[in-house]
XYZ file of C-alpha atoms in Angstrom:
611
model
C 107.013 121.043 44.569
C 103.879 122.998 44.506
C 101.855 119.862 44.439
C 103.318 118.712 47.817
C 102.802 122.395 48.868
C 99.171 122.281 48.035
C 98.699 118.720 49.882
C 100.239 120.377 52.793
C 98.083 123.506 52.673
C 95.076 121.119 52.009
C 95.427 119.081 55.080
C 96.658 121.518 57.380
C 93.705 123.158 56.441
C 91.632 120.026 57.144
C 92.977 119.379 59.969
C 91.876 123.129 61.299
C 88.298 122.604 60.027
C 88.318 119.560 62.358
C 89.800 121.121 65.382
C 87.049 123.804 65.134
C 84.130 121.132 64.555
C 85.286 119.645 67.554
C 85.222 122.858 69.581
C 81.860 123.565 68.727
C 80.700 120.269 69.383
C 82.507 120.303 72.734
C 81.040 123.686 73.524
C 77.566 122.640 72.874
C 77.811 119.566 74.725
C 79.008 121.669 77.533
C 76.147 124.254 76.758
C 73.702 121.320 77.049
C 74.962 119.527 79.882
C 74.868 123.016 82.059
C 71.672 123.207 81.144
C 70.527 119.980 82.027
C 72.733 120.002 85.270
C 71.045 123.535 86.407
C 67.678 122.378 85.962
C 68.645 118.890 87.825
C 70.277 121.630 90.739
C 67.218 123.357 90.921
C 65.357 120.792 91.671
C 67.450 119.035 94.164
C 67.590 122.518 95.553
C 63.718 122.738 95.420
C 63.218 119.319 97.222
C 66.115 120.785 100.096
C 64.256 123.781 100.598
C 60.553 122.160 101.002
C 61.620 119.749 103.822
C 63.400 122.530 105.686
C 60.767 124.813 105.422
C 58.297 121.786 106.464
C 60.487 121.627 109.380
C 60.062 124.804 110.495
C 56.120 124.705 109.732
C 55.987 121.691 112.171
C 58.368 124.133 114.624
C 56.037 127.202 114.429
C 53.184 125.493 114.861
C 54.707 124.126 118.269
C 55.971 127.582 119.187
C 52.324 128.840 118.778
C 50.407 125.862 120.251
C 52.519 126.433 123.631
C 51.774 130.113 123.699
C 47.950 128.863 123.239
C 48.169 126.572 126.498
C 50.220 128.859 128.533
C 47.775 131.946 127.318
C 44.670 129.729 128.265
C 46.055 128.319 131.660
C 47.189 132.130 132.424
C 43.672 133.598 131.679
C 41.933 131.217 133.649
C 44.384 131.578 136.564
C 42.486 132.131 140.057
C 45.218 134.423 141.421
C 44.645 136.574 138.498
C 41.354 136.877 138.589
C 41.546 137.317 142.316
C 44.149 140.103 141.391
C 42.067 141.504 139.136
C 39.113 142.210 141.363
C 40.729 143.885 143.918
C 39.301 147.066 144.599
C 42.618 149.218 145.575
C 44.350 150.431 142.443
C 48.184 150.116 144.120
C 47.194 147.003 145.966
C 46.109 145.481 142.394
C 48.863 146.376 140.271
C 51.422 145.213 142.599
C 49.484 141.843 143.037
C 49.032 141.336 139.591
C 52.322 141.904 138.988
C 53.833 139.171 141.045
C 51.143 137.031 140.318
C 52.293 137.056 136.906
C 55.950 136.842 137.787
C 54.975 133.584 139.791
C 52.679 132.048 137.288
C 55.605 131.997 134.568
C 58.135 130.447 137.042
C 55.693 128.128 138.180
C 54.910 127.066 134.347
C 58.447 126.500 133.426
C 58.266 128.162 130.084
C 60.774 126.621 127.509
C 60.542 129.641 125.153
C 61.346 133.368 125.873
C 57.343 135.017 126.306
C 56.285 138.705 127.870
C 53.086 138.500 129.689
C 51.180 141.379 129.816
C 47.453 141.907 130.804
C 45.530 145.197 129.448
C 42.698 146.213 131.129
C 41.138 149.433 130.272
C 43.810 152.129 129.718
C 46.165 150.454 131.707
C 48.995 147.682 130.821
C 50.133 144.971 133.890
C 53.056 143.183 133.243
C 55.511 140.796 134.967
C 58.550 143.013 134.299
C 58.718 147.086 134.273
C 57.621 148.744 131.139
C 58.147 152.166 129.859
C 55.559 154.194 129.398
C 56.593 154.590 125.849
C 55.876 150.720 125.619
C 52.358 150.548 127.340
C 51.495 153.325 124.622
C 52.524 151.112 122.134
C 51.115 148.007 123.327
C 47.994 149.897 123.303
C 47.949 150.790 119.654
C 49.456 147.355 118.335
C 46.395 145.901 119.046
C 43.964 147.358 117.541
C 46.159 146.790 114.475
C 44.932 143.265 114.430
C 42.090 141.886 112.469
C 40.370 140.102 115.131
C 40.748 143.285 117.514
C 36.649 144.198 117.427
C 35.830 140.236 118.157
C 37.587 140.797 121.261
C 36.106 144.232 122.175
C 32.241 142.975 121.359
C 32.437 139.664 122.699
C 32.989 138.656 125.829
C 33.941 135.283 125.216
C 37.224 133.405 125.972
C 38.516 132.812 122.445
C 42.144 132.575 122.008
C 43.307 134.898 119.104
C 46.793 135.053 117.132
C 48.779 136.902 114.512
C 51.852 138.611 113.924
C 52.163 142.350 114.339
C 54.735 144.887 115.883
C 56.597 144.174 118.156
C 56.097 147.198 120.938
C 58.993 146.627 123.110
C 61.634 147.644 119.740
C 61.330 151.138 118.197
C 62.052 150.090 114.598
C 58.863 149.576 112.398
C 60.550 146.507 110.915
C 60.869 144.525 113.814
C 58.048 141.868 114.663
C 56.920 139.672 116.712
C 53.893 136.874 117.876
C 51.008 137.302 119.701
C 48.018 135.441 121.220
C 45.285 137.108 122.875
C 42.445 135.705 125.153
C 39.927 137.561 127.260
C 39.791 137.139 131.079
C 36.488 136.732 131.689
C 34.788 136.113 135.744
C 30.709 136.088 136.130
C 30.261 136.375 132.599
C 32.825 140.214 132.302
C 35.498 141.041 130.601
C 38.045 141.890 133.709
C 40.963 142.289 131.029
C 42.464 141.047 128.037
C 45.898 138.746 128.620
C 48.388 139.484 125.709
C 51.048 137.034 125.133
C 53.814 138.233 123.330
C 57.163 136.515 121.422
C 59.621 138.565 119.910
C 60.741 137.378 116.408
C 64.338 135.984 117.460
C 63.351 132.666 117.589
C 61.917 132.288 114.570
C 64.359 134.017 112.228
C 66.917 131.341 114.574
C 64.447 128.927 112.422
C 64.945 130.770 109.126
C 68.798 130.704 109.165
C 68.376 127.138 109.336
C 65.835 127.037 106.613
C 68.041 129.216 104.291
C 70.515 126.506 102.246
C 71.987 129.894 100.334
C 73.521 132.820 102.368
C 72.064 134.919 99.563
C 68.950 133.415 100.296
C 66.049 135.669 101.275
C 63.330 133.683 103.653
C 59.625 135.475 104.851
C 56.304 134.553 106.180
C 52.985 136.033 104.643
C 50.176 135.782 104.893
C 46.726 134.464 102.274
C 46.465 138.552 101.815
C 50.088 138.801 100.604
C 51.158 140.451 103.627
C 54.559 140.495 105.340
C 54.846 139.128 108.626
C 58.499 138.342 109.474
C 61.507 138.289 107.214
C 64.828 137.021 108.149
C 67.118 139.308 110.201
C 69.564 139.708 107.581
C 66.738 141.406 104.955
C 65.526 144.804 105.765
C 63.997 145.143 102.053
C 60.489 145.557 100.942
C 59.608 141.993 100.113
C 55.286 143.208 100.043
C 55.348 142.631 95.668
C 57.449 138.932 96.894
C 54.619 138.138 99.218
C 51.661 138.826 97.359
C 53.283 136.766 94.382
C 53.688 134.140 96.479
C 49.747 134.622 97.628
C 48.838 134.305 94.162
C 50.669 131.285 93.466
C 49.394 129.783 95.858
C 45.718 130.848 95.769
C 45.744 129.694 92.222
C 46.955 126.020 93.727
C 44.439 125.659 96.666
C 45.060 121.806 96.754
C 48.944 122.556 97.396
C 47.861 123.545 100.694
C 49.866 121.354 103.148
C 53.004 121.494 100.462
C 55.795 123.150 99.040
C 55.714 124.254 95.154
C 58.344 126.184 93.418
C 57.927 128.474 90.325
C 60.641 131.384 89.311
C 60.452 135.224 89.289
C 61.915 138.186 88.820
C 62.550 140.952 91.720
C 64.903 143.975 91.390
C 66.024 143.327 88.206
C 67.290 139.790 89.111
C 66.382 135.990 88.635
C 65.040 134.646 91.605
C 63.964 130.405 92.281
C 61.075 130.885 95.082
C 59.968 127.975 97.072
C 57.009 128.606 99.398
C 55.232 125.693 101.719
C 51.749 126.710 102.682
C 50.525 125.778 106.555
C 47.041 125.121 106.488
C 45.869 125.820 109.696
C 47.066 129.448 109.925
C 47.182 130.383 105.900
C 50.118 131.442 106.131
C 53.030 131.005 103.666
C 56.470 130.155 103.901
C 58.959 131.711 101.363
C 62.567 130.951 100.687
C 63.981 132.577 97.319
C 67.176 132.099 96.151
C 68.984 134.275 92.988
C 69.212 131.952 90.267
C 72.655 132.909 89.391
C 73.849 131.816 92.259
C 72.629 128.055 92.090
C 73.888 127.701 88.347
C 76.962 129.150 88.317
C 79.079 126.465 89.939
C 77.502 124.811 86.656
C 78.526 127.182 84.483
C 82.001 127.227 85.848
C 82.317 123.847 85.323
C 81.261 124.291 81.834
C 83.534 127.112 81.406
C 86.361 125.024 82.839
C 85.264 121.843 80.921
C 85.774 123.746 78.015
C 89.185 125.333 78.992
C 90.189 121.747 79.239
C 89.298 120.537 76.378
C 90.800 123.072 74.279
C 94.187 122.904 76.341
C 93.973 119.124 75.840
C 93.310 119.188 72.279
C 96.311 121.475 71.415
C 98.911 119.909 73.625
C 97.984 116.697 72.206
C 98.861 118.220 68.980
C 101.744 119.597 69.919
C 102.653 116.431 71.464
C 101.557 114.830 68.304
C 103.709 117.190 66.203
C 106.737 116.609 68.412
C 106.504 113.053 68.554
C 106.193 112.513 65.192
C 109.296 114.441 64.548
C 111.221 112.984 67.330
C 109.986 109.279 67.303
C 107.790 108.197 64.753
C 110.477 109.851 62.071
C 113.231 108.085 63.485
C 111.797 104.553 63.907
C 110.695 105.191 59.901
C 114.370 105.152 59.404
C 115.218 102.640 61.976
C 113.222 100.509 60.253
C 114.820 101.199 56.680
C 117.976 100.205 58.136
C 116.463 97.237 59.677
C 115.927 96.204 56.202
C 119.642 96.751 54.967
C 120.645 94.950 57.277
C 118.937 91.694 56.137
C 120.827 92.647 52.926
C 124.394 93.933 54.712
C 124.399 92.695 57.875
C 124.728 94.750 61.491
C 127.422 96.935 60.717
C 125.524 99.885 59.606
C 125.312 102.863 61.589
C 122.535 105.638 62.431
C 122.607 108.704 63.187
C 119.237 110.720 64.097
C 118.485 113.981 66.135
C 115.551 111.857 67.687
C 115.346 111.010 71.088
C 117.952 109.253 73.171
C 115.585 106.123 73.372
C 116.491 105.595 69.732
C 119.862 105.117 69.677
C 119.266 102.735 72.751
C 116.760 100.693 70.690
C 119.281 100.306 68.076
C 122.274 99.682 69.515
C 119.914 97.238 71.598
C 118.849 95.427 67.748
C 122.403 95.709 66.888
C 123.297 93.612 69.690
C 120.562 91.633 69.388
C 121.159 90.431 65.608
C 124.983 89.731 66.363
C 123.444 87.326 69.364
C 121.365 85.753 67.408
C 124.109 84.860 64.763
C 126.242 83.678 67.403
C 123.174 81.646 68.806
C 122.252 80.104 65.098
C 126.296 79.117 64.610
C 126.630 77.583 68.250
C 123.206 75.341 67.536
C 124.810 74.569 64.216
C 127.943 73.356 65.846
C 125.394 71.573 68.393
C 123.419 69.922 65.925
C 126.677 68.775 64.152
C 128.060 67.387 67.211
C 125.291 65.452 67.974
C 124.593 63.699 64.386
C 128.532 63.136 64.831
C 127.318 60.904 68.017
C 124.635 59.913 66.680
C 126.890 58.277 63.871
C 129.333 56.914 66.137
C 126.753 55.477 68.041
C 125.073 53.639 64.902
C 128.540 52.742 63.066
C 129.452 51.161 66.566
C 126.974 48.782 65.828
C 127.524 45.954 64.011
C 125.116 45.895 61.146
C 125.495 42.837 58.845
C 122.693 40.432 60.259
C 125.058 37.332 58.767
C 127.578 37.832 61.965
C 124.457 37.247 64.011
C 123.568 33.867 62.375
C 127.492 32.775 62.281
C 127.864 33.950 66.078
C 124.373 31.576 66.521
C 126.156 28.434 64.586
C 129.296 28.861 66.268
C 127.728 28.305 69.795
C 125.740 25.000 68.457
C 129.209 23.709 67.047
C 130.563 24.492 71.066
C 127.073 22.760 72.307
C 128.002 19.802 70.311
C 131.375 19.213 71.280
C 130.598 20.273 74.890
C 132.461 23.595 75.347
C 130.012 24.778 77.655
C 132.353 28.212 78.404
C 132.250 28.683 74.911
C 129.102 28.230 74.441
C 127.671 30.666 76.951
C 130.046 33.505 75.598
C 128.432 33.396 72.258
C 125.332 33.308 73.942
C 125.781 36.470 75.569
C 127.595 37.894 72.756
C 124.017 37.010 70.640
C 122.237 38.763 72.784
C 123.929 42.153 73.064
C 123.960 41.844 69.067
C 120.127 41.238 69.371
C 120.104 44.647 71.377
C 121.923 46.612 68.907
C 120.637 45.088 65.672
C 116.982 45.681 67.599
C 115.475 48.894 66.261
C 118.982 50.461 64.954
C 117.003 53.267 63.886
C 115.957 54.094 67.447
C 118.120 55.939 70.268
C 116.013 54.964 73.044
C 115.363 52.648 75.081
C 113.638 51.089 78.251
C 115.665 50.771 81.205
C 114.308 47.382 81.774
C 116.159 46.169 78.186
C 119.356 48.119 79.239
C 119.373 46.629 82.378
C 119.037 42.950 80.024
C 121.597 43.930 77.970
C 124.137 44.979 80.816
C 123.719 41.434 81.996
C 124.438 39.936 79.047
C 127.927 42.132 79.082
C 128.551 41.090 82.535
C 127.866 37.342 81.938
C 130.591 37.803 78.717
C 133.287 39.661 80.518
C 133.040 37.046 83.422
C 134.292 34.790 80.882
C 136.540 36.696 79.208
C 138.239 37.951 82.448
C 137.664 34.104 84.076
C 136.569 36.187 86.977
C 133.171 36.305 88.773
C 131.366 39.262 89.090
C 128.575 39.641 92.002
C 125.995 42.405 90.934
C 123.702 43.868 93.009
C 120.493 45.691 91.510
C 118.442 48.093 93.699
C 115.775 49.128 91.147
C 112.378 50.657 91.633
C 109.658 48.815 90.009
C 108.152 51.949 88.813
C 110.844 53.000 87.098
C 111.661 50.181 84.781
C 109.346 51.641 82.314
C 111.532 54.805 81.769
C 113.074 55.380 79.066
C 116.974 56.392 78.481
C 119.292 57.091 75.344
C 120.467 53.526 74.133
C 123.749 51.992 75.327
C 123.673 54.843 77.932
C 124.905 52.321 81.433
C 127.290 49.863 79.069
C 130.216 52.371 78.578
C 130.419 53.178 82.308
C 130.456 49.289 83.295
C 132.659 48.186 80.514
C 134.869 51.291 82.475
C 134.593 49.102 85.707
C 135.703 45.761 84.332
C 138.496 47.015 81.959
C 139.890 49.759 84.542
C 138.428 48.619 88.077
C 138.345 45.094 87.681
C 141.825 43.716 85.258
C 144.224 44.554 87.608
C 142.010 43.963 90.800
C 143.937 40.840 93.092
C 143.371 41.108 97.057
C 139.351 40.842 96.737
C 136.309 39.742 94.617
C 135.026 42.268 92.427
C 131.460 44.194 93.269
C 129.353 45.817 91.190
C 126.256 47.848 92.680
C 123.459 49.492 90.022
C 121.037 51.428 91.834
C 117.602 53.251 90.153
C 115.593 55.440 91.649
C 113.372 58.110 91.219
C 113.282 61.526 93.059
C 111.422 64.301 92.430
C 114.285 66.036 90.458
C 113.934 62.836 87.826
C 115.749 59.580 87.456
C 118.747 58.733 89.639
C 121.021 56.408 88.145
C 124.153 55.395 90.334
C 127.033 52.747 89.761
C 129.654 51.820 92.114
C 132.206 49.105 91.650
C 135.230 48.063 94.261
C 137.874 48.004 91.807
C 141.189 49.398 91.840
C 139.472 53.410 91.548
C 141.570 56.066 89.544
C 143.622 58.899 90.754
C 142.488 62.515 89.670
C 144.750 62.650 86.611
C 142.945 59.848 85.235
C 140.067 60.706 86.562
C 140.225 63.560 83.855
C 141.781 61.507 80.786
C 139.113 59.199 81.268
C 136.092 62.338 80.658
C 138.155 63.893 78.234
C 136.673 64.429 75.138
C 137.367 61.349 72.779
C 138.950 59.605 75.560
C 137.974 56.116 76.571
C 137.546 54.006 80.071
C 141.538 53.480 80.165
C 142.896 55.855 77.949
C 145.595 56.187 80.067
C 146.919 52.227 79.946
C 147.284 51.516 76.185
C 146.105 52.572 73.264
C 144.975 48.785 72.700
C 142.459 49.311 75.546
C 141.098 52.544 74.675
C 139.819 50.947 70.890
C 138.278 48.226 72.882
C 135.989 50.525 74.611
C 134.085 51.592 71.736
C 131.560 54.048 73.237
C 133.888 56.258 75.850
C 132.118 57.685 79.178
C 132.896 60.884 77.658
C 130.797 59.892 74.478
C 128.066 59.045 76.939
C 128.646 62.482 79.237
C 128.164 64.345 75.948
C 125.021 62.643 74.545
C 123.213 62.814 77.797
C 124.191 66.953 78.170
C 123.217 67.286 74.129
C 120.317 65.483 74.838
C 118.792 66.958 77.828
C 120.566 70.314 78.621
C 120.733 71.417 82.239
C 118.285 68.893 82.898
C 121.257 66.579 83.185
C 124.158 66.670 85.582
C 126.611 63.826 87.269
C 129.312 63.373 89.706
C 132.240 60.926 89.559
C 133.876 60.339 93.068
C 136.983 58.030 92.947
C 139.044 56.778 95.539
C 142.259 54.584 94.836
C 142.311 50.932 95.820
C 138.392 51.707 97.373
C 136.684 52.117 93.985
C 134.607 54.584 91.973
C 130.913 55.711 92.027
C 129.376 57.605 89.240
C 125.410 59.545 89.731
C 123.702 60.494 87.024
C 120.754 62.704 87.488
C 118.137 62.734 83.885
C 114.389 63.712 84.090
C 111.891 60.642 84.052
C 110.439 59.873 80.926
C 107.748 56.691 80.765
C 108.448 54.366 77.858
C 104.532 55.480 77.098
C 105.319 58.809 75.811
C 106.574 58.937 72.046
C 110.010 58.601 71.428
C 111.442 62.039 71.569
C 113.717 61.755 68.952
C 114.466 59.556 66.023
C 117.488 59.420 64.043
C 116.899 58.675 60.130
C 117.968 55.054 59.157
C 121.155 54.502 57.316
């Protein structure tokens, strides 16, 4: 007992040690396979990120190049000028006012600009200002790096940056500019400012940012700040300048994206920056690590939940199934063995599952079919070596009757009994059909057709009646082979029942062969007397003959009944074989047999042993 209790111990705990080797496998693949799947997110994140902000590179760059041509065409604008040299102060502001007014409308600006001109201490613009905003303008300005280029020369170069935007109050709000002189004669008449407020691009940044945790800004080579998306009001200057490092330590990255991780406020951050080469500035979009790996890691986490569940319901299952099935079919199967030793009338009892006790009352069934199957083929196989038997003690065996039968019609020959003579000559020949092969059951249905003659040609003389047969055979089907002596019992039916009493007419006898695609058709109709329905059913009877019902002296003379023939044809070929007898009195009778086609080719099915 405490052996089996120590086997039990030992491989439940084996079975534990294994359950926990798999879970640590299982979490490691996991482990691995986040790993691998963050690094392959990153990427694909990287590559998403690069094209968008390529995009918006290619969309900046537009933005700024139409500011350049409107800023140019508006600086060299004669009405300005023209405006601008007007001697009366009131007179010049309101001219150059709606002179700028008019120029945009004329131009047909796609993007949302403010035109201002600033020439000395005072600001002109298109729409009113407050003075608050013309003191602002003022100092934005010289805020810019380029500011004393434009003060010392007075040359019409076209400047641009990004600096406050004057119109807003906050300090974090930006905003575009391009500046050009308006020059006449060689002098500086003012200096045209063309402004943008920072709406438009941060429109562009949303689109850029893949992550709503996403943080997306424009510096510049210094590692300054220029714009940051609407939604971040933090101080991204340490961001930047990394970002100016990276990419000042990759100068031949200029024109591309890179990516590289880092670490801001205590968090993980994946930064992706794209580098425009014309204006050295950088595009930034960095995303929180955590937030791109965590759908893996949740599918780890849940991977692993899964795993775990399955692995213990399948035990359970396994436990449960081995109590309720796999127990019960152990015992099904013992009693499968007594009864190869007892027989089917043992009964079980188990707790199992219903399906059980259906499966063996289903092989309890199952066995007491098959015995009834293997008695009824016994009784089958009987039956049909009885015909068999019949059939070969029906034939006359000694080969001496043959050679007597042979000098009997010589000794007719010779003394002229011609009648005699040719009813031993047809009597030889049916002998030489049944003494033929006794050993075999088959035959062609060219030879039974021979031999029928030969019984017709005898009974003509034996009845001193004549007998007109008419044959409607396929050619292709005189090949086929039937069971032996199969059409002899249903003539010898027409002649002894049809034909002996038969007075007011000539007796008719009509064989017809054909083949259909259900098999061999076999059909015989006579005009003799036909048989009423009572007879009709002595004469199939089992052991009955073609006249049963007339005299016991008849039915011996029949030898082989149509019943004997019904039987061997259903033993023989199942419910391949069926027939119908129709029978009208003083009209006649027909009889259709229906047997599949078998060429005299094929090997004999069947071969009964020679006694």
């Amino acid at each position: 007992m405490q052996r089996v209790r120590g086997k039990k111990r030992w491989k439940l705990w084996t079975v534990t040690l294994l359950f926990m080797i798999v879970i640590m496998l299982v979490a490691l693949q996991g482990y691995l396979v986040g790993e691998q799947s963050a690094n392959q997110i990153e990427t694909l994140h990287g590559q998403l990120i690069s094209k968008n902000l390529e995009s918006m590179s290619i969309n900046i760059d537009n933005l700024l190049n139409q500011m350049i041509d409107f800023t140019r065409s508006f600086s060299s604008d004669k009405g300005i000028i023209d405006a601008l040299l007007s001697p009366k102060q009131v007179e010049k502001e309101r001219l150059i006012n709606n002179r700028i007014q008019s120029f945009v409308s004329y131009y047909g600006l796609r993007i949302p600009l403010y035109v201002q001109i600033v020439s000395g201490d005072r600001v002109y613009s298109g729409i009113t200002l407050h003075e608050s905003e013309k003191e602002r303008i003022q100092s934005v300005l010289p805020a810019f790096p380029w500011y004393k280029d434009i003060e010392v020369y007075e040359v019409p170069f076209v400047f641009k940056g990004v600096g406050k935007d004057f119109h807003d109050l906050l300090e974090d709000n930006q905003a575009f500019y391009v500046v050009q002189n308006i020059i006449y004669n060689k002098q500086k008449l003012g200096t045209a400012v063309i402004q943008m407020n920072q709406s438009l691009v941060q429109r562009l940044m949303r689109q850029v940012q893949v992550n709503r945790s996403a943080t997306v800004l424009i510096a510049d080579k210094d590692g300054r700040v220029l714009m940051t998306d609407e939604a971040n009001r933090a101080d991204l200057s340490s961001v930047s300048k990394n970002v100016a490092s990276y990419a000042a330590a990759q100068p031949e990255l200029a024109g591309s994206s890179n990516s590289f991780h880092m670490k801001w406020n205590d968090r993980a951050y994946f930064c992706t920056y794209y580098t425009v080469p014309e204006l050295k500035w950088h595009l930034a979009v960095m995303t929180p690590t955590d937030t791109l790996i965590s759908p893996s890691k949740n599918i780890w986490a849940f991977t692993l939940t899964i795993v775990v569940s399955s692995i213990l319901i399948m035990i359970a299952a396994l436990m449960f199934f081995t109590k309720k099935v796999t127990l019960p079919i152990l015992r099904l199967s013992h009693m499968m063995r007594n009864i190869q030793v007892n027989g089917p009338s043992i009964t079980f009892k188990d707790k199992g599952i219903e399906e059980v006790e259906i499966l063996y009352t289903g092989i309890q069934q199952l066995v007491v079919r098959i015995n009834d199957q293997v008695d009824q083929i016994t009784n089958v196989e009987r039956e049909k070596k009885d015909l068999e038997l019949n059939l070969l003690h029906s034939q006359i065996r000694p080969h001496f009757l043959h050679n007597a039968l042979n000098t009997i019609r010589w000794m007719a020959e010779i003394k002229r009994e011609t009648s005699i003579a040719k009813a031993l000559t047809a009597l030889s020949r049916m002998l030489d059909y049944t003494l033929n092969r006794t050993n075999s059951l088959w035959s062609s249905l060219d030879k039974e057709l021979a031999y029928i003659q030969s019984y017709i040609d005898f009974q003509e003389i034996r009845l001193m009646k004549t007998v007109t047969v008419h044959q409607v055979i396929d050619k292709d089907v005189l090949d086929a082979r039937i069971p032996k002596l199969t059409l002899q019992p249903i003539v010898e039916n027409s002649f002894l029942h049809g034909f002996a009493q038969l007075q007011e007419r000539a007796p008719e006898l009509t064989i017809t062969v054909t083949r259909e695609r259900s098999g061999l058709v076999l059909r015989l109709k006579d005009n003799g007397i036909g048989m009423s329905e009572s007879t009709l059913k002595s004469l199939l009877y089992r052991g009955g003959s073609a006249a049963a019902s007339h005299s016991s002296t008849t039915s011996k003379m029949t030898g082989i009944g149509m019943s004997n023939v019904i039987r061997r044809l259903e033993l023989e070929f199942g419910e391949r074989f069926h027939y119908q007898i129709t029978s009208r009195l003083d009209e006649g009778t027909e009889l259709t047999i229906h047997i599949p086609y078998i060429s005299s080719k094929e090997d004999e099915p069947r071969e009964s042993d020679d006694c």
